[in-house]
Each structure stands twice: as C-alpha cells, then as structure tokens.
Amino acid sequence: QAQLVESGGGSVHAGGSLRLSCDASGYTSRPRRRYCMGWFRQIEDKQREGVAALDINGVPTYSNSVKGRFTISQDNDKNTLSLQMDDLTPEDTAMYYCAADSCWVLAEAWGGRPLSSAGAWGQGTQVTVSS
C-alpha cells in the first residue's frame, strides 16, 4: 500500500481553482513518532519547493508565492491532507507532491534537503494552468 496518494490535479484556466487531496492512510496507519505533513511542487527541471505545510499544532505555513490564494487543511483523523488552490496562475503549473516526515526534517525539505527514511513522498499530481 502506497503511503501517500495524491489526487485532484488537472488543467484549468488562469483564475480558476483546484483542490488537491492526499490520502495518507498508508502512512498514518503505522506507529510513528510525531510528524508533520505538507505540499511541495516541482516546476519542470527546477528544484522541488515547499508550498504549504502544517506544524505539529496544525498551524499552516505558506510560501510567499501562494500566500492568500492556497489553503492547506487536514481532516480530524489526519488521514487526508488537502490543498485548496484559488486564483491560479500559469506560474502555478507544476507537479504537486504530498510529503510527511518529522516536523524538523519537513521544514528542512523546504530548502531542498531530502526526507529521512521515516518520511514519504506521494507520486505527485500534475496541475496545469493556462493563460
């Protein structure tokens, strides 16, 4: 069973909205220390970058490029992580990934550091925004 499975990607016009979901039941079903989850994206050959994440208390953090347009949320049992994306622009076109790891490692991943052996990436879901 895959640990993280994304869905909800697609193609929209600029100004449109999409909602991404990450089924984390394969990750959360195993006994783990405290962990955090977040969304990352990779634009073509560029480095993967952090988009939004929740800290251990559920407080969200957003990259400057999406702040005010994207909203991250998690259901009560933490089995589903969502990303509501509004007012999309062509610059948001990317492969979007769900990720989970210890909170410190996930924060380091925003800067391009790899996840630990206890972390996981989803397979990604493509978002394409046309002008």
XYZ file of C-alpha atoms in Angstrom:
131
model
C 0.000 0.000 0.000
C 1.383 3.370 -1.044
C 1.908 5.591 1.949
C 0.779 8.856 0.352
C -1.517 9.117 -2.676
C -2.381 12.463 -4.268
C -5.401 13.244 -6.410
C -7.251 16.254 -7.763
C -4.777 17.648 -10.260
C -5.870 18.781 -13.694
C -5.962 21.620 -16.188
C -7.650 24.950 -15.557
C -7.579 28.466 -16.927
C -5.936 31.299 -15.045
C -8.137 32.471 -12.213
C -9.617 29.034 -11.719
C -9.466 26.722 -8.713
C -8.453 23.171 -7.935
C -8.498 21.121 -4.766
C -5.783 18.549 -4.203
C -6.157 15.682 -1.776
C -3.593 13.379 -0.246
C -4.694 10.034 1.144
C -2.247 9.464 3.974
C -3.839 6.354 5.468
C -0.918 4.213 4.349
C 1.442 6.474 6.290
C -0.645 7.195 9.356
C -1.589 3.548 9.877
C 1.913 2.711 11.076
C 3.126 3.580 14.576
C 5.186 6.740 14.272
C 6.641 9.494 16.280
C 5.093 12.887 15.853
C 5.190 14.058 12.252
C 4.124 16.889 10.016
C 2.698 16.953 6.523
C 2.841 19.399 3.684
C 2.597 20.103 -0.029
C 5.517 20.686 -2.365
C 5.724 21.325 -6.082
C 8.280 20.906 -8.814
C 8.264 23.066 -11.898
C 9.901 21.227 -14.797
C 13.647 20.994 -14.124
C 13.659 23.282 -11.116
C 14.225 22.165 -7.541
C 11.199 20.959 -5.621
C 9.875 23.739 -3.390
C 7.637 23.912 -0.365
C 4.145 25.286 -0.932
C 2.228 24.764 2.311
C 2.643 22.750 5.491
C 1.060 22.235 8.881
C 3.104 22.266 12.052
C 2.541 19.852 14.913
C -0.254 22.070 16.248
C -1.955 22.363 12.870
C -0.767 25.913 12.235
C -0.226 26.470 8.494
C 2.808 27.883 6.748
C 2.731 29.048 3.142
C 5.320 30.063 0.614
C 5.153 33.724 -0.355
C 4.120 32.807 -3.883
C 0.869 31.149 -2.778
C 0.008 33.005 0.422
C -3.543 34.315 0.274
C -4.512 32.003 -2.593
C -3.886 28.475 -1.274
C -5.306 26.895 1.866
C -3.964 23.721 3.468
C -6.148 21.614 5.721
C -6.271 18.185 7.328
C -9.194 16.102 8.463
C -9.562 15.238 12.128
C -8.101 11.748 11.854
C -5.163 13.129 9.805
C -5.764 10.601 7.041
C -6.437 13.242 4.397
C -4.395 16.348 3.665
C -5.950 18.861 1.289
C -4.786 21.899 -0.632
C -7.400 24.327 -1.900
C -5.877 26.390 -4.692
C -7.700 29.523 -5.798
C -6.886 32.276 -8.269
C -4.436 30.019 -10.062
C -1.879 31.485 -12.453
C 0.282 29.854 -15.157
C 3.205 30.152 -12.727
C 1.460 27.579 -10.532
C 1.840 24.941 -13.244
C 3.829 22.107 -11.669
C 3.780 18.588 -10.326
C 2.419 18.752 -6.790
C 3.576 16.317 -4.122
C 2.318 15.452 -0.682
C 5.012 14.757 1.923
C 5.263 13.566 5.505
C 8.158 13.340 7.939
C 9.262 14.615 11.300
C 8.463 18.299 11.555
C 12.106 19.335 11.620
C 13.004 17.271 8.537
C 9.953 18.550 6.641
C 10.978 22.118 7.403
C 14.459 21.370 6.060
C 12.882 19.906 2.918
C 11.553 23.384 2.091
C 15.164 24.259 1.468
C 15.734 21.248 -0.735
C 17.022 18.799 1.851
C 15.890 15.179 1.429
C 13.356 13.463 3.622
C 14.518 10.936 6.192
C 13.997 7.202 5.986
C 10.866 7.692 8.087
C 9.400 10.178 5.611
C 7.446 9.669 2.432
C 6.607 11.415 -0.817
C 3.482 10.813 -2.840
C 3.707 10.030 -6.533
C 2.597 13.534 -7.490
C -0.346 15.045 -9.329
C 0.029 17.421 -12.256
C -1.526 20.890 -12.185
C -1.570 22.861 -15.425
C -2.828 26.437 -15.594
C -3.304 28.065 -18.981
C -3.449 31.788 -19.588
